[in-house]
PDB file of C-alpha atoms and ligand atoms in Angstrom:
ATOM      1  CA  UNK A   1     -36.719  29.232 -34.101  1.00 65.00           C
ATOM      2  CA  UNK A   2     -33.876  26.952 -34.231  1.00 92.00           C
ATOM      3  CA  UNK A   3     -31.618  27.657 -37.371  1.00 96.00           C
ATOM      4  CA  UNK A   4     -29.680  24.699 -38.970  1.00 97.00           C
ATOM      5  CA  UNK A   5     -28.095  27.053 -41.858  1.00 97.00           C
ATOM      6  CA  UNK A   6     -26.700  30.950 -41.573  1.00 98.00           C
ATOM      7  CA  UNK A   7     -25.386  32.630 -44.468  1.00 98.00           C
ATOM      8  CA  UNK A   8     -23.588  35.781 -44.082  1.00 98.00           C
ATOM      9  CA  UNK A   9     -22.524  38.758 -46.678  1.00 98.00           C
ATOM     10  CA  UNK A  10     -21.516  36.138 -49.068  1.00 98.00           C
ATOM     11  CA  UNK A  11     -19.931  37.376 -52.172  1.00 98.00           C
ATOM     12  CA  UNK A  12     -18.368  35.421 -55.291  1.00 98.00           C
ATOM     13  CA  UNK A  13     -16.440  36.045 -58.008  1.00 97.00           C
ATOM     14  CA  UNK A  14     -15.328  34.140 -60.771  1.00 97.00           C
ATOM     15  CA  UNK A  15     -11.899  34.398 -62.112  1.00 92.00           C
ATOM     16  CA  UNK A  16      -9.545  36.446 -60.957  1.00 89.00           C
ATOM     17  CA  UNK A  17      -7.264  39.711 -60.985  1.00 88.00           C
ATOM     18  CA  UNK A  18      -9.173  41.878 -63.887  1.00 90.00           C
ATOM     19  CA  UNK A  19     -10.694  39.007 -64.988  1.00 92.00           C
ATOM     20  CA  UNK A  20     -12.416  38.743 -61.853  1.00 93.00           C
ATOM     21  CA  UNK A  21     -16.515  38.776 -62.557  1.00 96.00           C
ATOM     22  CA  UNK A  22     -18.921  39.564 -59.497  1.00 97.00           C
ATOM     23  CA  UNK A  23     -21.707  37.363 -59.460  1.00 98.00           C
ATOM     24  CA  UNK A  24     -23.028  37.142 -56.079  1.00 98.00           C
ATOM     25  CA  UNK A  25     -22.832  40.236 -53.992  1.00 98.00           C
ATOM     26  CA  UNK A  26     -23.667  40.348 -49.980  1.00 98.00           C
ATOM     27  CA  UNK A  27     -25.984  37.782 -49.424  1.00 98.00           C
ATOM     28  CA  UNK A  28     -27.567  36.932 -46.181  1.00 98.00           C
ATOM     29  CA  UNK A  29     -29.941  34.277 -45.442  1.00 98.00           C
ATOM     30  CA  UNK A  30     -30.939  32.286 -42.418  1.00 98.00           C
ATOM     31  CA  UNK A  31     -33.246  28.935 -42.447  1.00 98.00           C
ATOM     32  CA  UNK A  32     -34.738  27.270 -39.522  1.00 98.00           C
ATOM     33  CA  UNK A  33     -35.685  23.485 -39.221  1.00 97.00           C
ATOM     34  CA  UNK A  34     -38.436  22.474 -41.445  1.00 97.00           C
ATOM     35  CA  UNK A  35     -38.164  25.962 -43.529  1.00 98.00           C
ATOM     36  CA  UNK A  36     -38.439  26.264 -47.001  1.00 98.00           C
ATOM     37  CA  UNK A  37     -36.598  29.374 -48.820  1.00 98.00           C
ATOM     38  CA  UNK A  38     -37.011  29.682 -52.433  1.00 98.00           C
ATOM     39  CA  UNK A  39     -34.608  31.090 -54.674  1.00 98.00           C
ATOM     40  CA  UNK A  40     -35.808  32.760 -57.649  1.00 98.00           C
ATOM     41  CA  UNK A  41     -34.325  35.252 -60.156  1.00 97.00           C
ATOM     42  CA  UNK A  42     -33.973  35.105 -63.723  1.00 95.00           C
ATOM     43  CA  UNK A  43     -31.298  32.562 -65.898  1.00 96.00           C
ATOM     44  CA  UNK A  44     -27.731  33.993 -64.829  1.00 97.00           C
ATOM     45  CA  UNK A  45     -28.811  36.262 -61.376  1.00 98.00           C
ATOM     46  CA  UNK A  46     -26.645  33.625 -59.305  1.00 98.00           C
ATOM     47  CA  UNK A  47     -28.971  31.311 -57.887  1.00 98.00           C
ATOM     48  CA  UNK A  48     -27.299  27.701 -58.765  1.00 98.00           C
ATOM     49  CA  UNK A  49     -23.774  29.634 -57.544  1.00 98.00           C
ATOM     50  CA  UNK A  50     -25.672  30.454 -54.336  1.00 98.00           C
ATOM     51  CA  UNK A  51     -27.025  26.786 -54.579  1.00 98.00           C
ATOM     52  CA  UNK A  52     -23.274  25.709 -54.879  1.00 98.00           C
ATOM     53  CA  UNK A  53     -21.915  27.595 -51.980  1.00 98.00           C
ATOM     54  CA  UNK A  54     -24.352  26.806 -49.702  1.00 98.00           C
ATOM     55  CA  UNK A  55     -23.781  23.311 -50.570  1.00 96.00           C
ATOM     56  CA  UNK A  56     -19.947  23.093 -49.855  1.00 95.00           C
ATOM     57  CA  UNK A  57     -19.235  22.652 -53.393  1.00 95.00           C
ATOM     58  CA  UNK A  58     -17.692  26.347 -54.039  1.00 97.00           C
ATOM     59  CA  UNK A  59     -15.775  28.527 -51.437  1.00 97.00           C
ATOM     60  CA  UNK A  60     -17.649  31.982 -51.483  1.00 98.00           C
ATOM     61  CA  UNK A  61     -14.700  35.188 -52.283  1.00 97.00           C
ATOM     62  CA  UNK A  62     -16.112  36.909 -49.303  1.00 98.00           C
ATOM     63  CA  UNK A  63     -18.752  35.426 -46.501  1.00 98.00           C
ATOM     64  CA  UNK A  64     -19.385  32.824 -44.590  1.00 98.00           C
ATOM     65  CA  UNK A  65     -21.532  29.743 -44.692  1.00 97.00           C
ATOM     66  CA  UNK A  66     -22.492  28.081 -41.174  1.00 96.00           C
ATOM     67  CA  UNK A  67     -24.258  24.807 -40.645  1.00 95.00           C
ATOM     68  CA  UNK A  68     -25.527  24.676 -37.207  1.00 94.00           C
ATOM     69  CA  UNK A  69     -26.983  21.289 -36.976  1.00 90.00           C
ATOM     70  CA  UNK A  70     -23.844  19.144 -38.238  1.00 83.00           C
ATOM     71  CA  UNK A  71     -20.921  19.334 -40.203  1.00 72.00           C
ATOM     72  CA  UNK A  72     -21.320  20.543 -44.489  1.00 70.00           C
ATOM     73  CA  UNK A  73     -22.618  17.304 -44.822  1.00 82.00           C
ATOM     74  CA  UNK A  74     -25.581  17.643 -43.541  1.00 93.00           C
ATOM     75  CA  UNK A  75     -26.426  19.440 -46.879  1.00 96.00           C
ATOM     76  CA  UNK A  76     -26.918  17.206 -49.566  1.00 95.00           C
ATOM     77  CA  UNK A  77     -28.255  18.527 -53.353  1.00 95.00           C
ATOM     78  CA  UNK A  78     -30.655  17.972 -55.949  1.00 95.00           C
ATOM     79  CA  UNK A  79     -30.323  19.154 -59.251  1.00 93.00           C
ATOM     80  CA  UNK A  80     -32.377  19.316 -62.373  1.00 89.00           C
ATOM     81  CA  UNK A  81     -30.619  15.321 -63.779  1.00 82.00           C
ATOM     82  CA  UNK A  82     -29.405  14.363 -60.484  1.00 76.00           C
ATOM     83  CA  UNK A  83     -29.802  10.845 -61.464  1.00 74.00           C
ATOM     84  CA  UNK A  84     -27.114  11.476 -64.109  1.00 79.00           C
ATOM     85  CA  UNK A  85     -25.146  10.958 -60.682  1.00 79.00           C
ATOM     86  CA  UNK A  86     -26.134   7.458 -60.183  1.00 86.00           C
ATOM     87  CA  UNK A  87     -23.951   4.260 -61.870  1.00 87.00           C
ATOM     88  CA  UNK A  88     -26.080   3.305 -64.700  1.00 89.00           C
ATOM     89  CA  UNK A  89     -24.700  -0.597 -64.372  1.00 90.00           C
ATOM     90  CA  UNK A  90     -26.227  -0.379 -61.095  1.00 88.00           C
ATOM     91  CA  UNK A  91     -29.895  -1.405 -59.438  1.00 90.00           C
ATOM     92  CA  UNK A  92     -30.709   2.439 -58.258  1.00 90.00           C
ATOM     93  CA  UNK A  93     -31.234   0.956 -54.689  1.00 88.00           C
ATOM     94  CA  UNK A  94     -27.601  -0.034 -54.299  1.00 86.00           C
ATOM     95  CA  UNK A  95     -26.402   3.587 -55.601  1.00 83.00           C
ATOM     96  CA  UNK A  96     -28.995   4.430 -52.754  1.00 81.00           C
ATOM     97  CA  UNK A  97     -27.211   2.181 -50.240  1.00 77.00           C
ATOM     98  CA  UNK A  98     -23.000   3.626 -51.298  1.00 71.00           C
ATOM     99  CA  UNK A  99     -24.443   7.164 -49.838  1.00 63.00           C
ATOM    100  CA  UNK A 100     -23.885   5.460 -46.617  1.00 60.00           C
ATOM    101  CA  UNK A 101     -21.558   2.607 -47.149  1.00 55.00           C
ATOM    102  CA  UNK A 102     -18.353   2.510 -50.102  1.00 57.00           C
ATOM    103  CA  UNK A 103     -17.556  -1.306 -49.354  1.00 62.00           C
ATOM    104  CA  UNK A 104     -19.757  -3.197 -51.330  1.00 62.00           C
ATOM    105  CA  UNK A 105     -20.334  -6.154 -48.947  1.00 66.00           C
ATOM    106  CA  UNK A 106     -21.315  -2.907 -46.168  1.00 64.00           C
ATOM    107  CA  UNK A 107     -24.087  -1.889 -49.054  1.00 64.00           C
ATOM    108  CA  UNK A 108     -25.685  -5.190 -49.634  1.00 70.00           C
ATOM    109  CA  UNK A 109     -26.661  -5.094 -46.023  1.00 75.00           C
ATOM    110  CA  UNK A 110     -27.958  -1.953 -46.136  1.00 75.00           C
ATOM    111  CA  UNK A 111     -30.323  -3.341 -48.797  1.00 82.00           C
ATOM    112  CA  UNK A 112     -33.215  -2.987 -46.263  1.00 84.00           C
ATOM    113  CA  UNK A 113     -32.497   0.120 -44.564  1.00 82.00           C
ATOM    114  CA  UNK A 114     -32.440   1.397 -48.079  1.00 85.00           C
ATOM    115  CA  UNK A 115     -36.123  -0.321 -48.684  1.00 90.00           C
ATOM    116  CA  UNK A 116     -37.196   2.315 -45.895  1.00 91.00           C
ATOM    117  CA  UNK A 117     -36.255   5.496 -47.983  1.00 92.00           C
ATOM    118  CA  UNK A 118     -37.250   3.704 -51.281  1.00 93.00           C
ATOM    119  CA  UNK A 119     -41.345   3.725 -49.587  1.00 95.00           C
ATOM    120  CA  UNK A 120     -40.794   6.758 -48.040  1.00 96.00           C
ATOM    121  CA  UNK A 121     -40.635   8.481 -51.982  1.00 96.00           C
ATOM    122  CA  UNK A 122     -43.265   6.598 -53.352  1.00 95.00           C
ATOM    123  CA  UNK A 123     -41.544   3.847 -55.372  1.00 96.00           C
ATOM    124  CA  UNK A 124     -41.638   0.178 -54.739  1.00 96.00           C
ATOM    125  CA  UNK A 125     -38.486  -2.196 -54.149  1.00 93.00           C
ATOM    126  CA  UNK A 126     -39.306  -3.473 -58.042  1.00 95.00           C
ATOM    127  CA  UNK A 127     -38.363   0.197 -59.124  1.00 95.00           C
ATOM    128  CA  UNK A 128     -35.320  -0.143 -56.489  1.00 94.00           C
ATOM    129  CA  UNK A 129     -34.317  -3.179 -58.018  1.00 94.00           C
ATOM    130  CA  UNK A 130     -33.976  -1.247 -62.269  1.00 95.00           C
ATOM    131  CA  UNK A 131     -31.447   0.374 -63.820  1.00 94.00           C
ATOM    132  CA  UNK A 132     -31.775   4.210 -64.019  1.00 93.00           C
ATOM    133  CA  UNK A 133     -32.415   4.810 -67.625  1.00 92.00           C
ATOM    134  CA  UNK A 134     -35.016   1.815 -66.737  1.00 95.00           C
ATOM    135  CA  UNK A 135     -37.168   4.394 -64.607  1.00 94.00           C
ATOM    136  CA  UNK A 136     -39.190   7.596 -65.631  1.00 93.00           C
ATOM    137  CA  UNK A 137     -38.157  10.973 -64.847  1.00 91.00           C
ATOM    138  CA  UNK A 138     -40.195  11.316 -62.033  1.00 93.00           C
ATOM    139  CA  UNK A 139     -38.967   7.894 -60.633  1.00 94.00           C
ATOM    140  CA  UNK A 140     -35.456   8.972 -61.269  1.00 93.00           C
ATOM    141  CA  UNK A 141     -35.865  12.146 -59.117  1.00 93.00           C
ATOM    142  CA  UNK A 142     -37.504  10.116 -56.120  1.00 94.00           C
ATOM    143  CA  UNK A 143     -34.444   7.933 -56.392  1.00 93.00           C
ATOM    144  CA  UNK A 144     -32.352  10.839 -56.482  1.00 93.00           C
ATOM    145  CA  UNK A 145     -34.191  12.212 -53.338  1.00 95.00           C
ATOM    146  CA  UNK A 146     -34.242   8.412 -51.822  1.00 93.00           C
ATOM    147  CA  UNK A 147     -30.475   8.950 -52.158  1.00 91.00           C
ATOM    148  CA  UNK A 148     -29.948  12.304 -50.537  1.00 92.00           C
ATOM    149  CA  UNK A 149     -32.253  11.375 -47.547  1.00 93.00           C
ATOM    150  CA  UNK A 150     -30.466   8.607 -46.713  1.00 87.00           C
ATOM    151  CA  UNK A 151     -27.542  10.594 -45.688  1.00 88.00           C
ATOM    152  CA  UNK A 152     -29.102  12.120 -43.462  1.00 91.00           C
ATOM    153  CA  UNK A 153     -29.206  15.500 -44.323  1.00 95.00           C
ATOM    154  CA  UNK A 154     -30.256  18.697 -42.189  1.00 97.00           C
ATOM    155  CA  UNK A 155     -30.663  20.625 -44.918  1.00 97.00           C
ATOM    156  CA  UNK A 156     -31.438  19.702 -48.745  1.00 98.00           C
ATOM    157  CA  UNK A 157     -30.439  22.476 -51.706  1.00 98.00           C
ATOM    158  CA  UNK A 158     -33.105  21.576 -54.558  1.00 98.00           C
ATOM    159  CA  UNK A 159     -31.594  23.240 -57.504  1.00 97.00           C
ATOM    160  CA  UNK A 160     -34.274  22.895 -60.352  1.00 96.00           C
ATOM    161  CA  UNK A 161     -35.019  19.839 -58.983  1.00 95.00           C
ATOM    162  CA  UNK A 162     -38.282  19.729 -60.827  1.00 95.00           C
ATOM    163  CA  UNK A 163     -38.167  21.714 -63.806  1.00 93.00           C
ATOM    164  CA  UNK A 164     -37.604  19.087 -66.508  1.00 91.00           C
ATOM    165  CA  UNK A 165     -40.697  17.449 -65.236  1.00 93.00           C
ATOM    166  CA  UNK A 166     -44.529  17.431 -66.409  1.00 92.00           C
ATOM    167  CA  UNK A 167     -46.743  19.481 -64.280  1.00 92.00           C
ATOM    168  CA  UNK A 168     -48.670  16.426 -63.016  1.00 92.00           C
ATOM    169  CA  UNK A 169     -45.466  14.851 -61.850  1.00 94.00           C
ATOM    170  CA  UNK A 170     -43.861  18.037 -60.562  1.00 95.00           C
ATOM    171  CA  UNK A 171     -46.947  18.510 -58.509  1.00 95.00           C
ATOM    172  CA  UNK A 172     -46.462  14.786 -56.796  1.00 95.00           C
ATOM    173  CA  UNK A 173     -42.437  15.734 -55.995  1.00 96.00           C
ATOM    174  CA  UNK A 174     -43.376  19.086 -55.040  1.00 97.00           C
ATOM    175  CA  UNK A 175     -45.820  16.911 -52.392  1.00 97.00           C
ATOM    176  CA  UNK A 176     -42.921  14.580 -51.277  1.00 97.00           C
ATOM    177  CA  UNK A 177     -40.920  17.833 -50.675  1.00 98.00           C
ATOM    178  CA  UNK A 178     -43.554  18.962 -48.798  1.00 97.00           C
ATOM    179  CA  UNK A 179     -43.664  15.514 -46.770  1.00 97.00           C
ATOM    180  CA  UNK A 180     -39.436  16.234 -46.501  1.00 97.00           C
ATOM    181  CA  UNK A 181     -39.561  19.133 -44.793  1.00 97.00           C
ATOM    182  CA  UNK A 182     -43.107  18.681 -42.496  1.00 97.00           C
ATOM    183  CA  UNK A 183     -42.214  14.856 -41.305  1.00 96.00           C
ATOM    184  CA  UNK A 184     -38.837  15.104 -41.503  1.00 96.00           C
ATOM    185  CA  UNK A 185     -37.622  18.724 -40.105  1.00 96.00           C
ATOM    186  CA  UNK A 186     -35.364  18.974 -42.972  1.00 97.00           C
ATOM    187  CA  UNK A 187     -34.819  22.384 -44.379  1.00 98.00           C
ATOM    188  CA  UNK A 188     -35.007  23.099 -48.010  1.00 98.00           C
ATOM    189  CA  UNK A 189     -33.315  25.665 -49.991  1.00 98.00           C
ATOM    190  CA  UNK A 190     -35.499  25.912 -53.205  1.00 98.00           C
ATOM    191  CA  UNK A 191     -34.065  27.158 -56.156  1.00 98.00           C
ATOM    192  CA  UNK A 192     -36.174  28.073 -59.303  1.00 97.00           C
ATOM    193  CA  UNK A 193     -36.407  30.244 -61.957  1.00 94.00           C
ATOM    194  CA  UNK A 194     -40.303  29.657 -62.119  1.00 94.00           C
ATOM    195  CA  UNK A 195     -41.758  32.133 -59.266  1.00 95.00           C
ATOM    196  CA  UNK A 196     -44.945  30.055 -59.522  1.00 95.00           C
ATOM    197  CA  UNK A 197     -43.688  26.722 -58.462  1.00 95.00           C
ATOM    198  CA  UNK A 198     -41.743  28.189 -56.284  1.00 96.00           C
ATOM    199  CA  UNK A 199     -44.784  29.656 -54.135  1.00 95.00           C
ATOM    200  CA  UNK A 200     -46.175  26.405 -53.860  1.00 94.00           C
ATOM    201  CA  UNK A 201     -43.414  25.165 -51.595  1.00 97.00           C
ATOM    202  CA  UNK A 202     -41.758  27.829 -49.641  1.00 98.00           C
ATOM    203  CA  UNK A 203     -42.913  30.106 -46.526  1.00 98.00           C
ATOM    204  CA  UNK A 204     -40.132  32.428 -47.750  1.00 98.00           C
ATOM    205  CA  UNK A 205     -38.691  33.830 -50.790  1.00 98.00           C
ATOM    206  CA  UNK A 206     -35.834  35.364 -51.639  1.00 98.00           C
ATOM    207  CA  UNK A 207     -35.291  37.669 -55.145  1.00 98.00           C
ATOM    208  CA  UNK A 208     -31.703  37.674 -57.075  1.00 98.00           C
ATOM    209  CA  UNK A 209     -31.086  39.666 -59.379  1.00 98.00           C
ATOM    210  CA  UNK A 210     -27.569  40.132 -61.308  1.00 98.00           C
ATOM    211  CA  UNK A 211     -26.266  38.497 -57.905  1.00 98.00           C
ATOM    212  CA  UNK A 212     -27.987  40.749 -55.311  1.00 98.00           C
ATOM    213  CA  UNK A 213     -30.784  40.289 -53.104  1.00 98.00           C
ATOM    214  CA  UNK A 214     -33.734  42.636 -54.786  1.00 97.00           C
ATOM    215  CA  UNK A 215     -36.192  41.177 -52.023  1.00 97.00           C
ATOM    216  CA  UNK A 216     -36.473  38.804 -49.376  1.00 98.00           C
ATOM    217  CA  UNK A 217     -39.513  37.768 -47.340  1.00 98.00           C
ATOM    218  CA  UNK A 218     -42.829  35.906 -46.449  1.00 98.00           C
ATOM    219  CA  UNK A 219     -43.912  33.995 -49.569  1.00 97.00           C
ATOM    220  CA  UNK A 220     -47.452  35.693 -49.459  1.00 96.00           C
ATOM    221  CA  UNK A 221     -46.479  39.258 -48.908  1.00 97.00           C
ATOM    222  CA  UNK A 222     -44.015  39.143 -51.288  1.00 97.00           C
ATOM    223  CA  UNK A 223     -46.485  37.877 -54.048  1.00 95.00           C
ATOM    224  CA  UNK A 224     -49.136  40.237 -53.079  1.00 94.00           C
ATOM    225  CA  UNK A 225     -47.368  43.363 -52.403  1.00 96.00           C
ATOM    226  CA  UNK A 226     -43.884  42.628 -53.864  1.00 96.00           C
ATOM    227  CA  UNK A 227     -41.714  45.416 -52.739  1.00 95.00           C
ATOM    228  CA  UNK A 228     -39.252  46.102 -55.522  1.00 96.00           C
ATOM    229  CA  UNK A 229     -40.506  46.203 -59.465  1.00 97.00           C
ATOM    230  CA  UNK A 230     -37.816  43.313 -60.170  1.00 97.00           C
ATOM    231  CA  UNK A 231     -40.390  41.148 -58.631  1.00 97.00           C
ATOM    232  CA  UNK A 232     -43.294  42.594 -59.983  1.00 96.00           C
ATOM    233  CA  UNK A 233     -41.593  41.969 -63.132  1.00 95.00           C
ATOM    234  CA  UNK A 234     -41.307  38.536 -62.218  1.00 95.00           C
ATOM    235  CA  UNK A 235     -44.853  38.018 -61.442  1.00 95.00           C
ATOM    236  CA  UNK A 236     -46.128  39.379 -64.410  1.00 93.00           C
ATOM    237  CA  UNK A 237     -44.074  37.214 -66.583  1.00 92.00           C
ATOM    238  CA  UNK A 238     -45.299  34.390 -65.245  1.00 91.00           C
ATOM    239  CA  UNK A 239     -49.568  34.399 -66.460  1.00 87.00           C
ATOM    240  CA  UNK A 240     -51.269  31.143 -64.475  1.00 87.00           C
ATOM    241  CA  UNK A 241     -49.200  32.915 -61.191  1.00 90.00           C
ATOM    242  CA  UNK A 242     -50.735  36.650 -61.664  1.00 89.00           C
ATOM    243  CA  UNK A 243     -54.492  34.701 -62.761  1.00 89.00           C
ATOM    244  CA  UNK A 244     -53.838  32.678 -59.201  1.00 89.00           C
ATOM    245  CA  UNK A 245     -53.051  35.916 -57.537  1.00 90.00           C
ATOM    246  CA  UNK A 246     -56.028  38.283 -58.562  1.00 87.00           C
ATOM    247  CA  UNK A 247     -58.137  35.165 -58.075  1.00 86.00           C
ATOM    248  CA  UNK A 248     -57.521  35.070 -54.451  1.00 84.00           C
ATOM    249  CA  UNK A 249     -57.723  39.162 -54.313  1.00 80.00           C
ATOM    250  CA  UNK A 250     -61.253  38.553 -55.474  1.00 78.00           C
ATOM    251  CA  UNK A 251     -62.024  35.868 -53.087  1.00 69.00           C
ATOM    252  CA  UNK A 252     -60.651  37.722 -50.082  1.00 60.00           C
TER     253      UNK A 252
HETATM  254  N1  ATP B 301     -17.904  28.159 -63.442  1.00 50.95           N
HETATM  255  C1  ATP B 301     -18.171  29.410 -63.839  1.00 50.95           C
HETATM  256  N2  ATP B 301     -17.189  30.222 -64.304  1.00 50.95           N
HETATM  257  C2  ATP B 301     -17.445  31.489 -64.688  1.00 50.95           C
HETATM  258  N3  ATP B 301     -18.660  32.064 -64.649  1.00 50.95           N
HETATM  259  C3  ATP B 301     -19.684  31.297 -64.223  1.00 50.95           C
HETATM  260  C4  ATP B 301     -19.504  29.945 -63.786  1.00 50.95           C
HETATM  261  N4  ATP B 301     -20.703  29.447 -63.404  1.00 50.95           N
HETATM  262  C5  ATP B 301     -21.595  30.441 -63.602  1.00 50.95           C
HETATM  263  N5  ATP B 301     -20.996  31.560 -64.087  1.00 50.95           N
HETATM  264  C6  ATP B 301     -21.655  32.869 -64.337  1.00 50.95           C
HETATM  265  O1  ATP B 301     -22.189  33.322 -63.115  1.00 50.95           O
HETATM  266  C7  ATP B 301     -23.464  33.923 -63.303  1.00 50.95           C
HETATM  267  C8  ATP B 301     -24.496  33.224 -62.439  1.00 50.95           C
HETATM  268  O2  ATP B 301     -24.666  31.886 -62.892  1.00 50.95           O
HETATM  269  P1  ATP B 301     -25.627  30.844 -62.173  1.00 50.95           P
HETATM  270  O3  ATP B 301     -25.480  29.550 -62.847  1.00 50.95           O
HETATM  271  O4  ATP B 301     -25.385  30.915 -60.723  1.00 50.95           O
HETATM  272  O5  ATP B 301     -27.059  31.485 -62.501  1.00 50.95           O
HETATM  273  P2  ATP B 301     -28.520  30.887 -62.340  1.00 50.95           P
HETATM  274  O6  ATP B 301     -29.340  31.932 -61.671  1.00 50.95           O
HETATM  275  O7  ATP B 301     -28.456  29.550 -61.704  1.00 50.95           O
HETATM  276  O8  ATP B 301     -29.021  30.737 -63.858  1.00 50.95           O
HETATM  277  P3  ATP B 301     -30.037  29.659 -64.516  1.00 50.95           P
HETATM  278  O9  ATP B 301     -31.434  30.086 -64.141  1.00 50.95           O
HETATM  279  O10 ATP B 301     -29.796  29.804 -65.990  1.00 50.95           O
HETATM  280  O11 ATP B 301     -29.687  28.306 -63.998  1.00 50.95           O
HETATM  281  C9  ATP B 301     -23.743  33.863 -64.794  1.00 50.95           C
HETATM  282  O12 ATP B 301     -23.364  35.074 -65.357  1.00 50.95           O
HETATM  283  C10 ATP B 301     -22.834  32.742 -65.284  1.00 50.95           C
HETATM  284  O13 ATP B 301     -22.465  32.957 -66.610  1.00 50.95           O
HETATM  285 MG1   MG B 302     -29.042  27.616 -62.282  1.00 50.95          MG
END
């Protein structure tokens, strides 16, 4: 398998001296081309500071980060209101186009190449051309992804990327992920609390809690014969996933 990201025995703390506040703790992860590893764990176990790190955005206190296919920016991120990172004076396709180019004469003429990206998610050059409070939610994601593809990433960090969205619309991003990574070879770290989404998308998951790994593995074995009762916990909190689950048991 060819790996494009290797994390190793990351730890981080916020603060400092005896303020100092642990909230990762030895985390190792490895992701190959095309691979998607979800991130779950309840509100607070670390995930978005994992998210973060991997990212370039935050130094880890211990650990290392390596990106074996290119530089750190061949990670780009998408969070829950990544569109809140797009100039709201602007047409979303030219926000699209300054991923690639800052001089403004540079990005007009990347109009075109941005066209490509802007089909590629699903939206037409008539959603390119609005504003982005002019687009749904939905839309404003695709943009968001539009954005983050064009720069070429190896490796995309989806942090809640599709949370604040209905479950129709979730379920057609959660497709153009799934286009991403299969068409594409781009990895994707997917971080969500929601265990259920999450199994829709990755072939491995990986279980924080309070900052530590609790269990890391195939998606399928570790919904069907989760290894540590963190997870189980998990599962069971989350009703439509443990109906899906002992729907299949019956089938099989
Ligand atoms: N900038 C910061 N300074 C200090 N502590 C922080 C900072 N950011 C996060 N924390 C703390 O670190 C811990 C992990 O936070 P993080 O945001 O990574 O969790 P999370 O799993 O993404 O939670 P959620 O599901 O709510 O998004 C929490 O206890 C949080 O309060
Ligand atoms: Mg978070």
């Amino acid at each position: 398998m060819s790996e494009v990201l290797r994390v190793s025995h990351v730890s981080k703390d916020y603060g400092t001296g005896r303020r100092a506040h642990r909230v990762l703790s030895d985390v190792s992860l490895e992701v190959a081309r095309g691979e998607v590893l979800g991130v779950v764990g309840e509100s607070g176990s670390g995930k978005s500071t994992l998210g973060r790190i991997i990212a370039g955005f935050l130094p880890p206190t211990e650990g290392t980060v390596e990106h074996l296919a290119g530089g750190p920016r061949s990670v780009q991120m998408i969070v829950q209101e990544s569109a809140g990172a797009l100039n709201p004076r602007l047409p979303v396709w030219r926000s699209m186009a300054e991923v690639s180019a800052v001089n403004r004469r540079l990005s007009r003429r990347l109009r075109e190449p941005s066209m490509e990206y802007v089909r590629y998610v699903g939206l037409s050059e008539a959603d390119a051309d609005r504003r982005p409070t002019q687009l749904s939610g939905g839309q404003r994601q695709r943009v968001s992804i539009a954005r983050a593809l064009a720069a070429g990433p190896k490796v995309l960090v989806c942090d809640e990327a599709v949370s604040s969205l209905d479950v129709s619309v979730r379920a057609t991003v959660l497709n153009l992920l799934n286009r991403v990574r299969a068409d594409l070879g781009i990895a994707i770290i997917f971080i969500s609390h929601d265990i259920a989404v999450v199994s829709h998308l990755a072939d491995r998951v990986l279980v924080l809690s309070h900052g530590t790994v609790m269990e890391h593995g195939p998606t399928d074995r570790v919904l069907h014969r989760p290894e540590s009762d963190y997870t189980r916990a998990l599962i069971s909190a989350t009703p439509s996933l443990e109906r899906r689950l002992m729907h299949s048991a019956e089938g099989a």
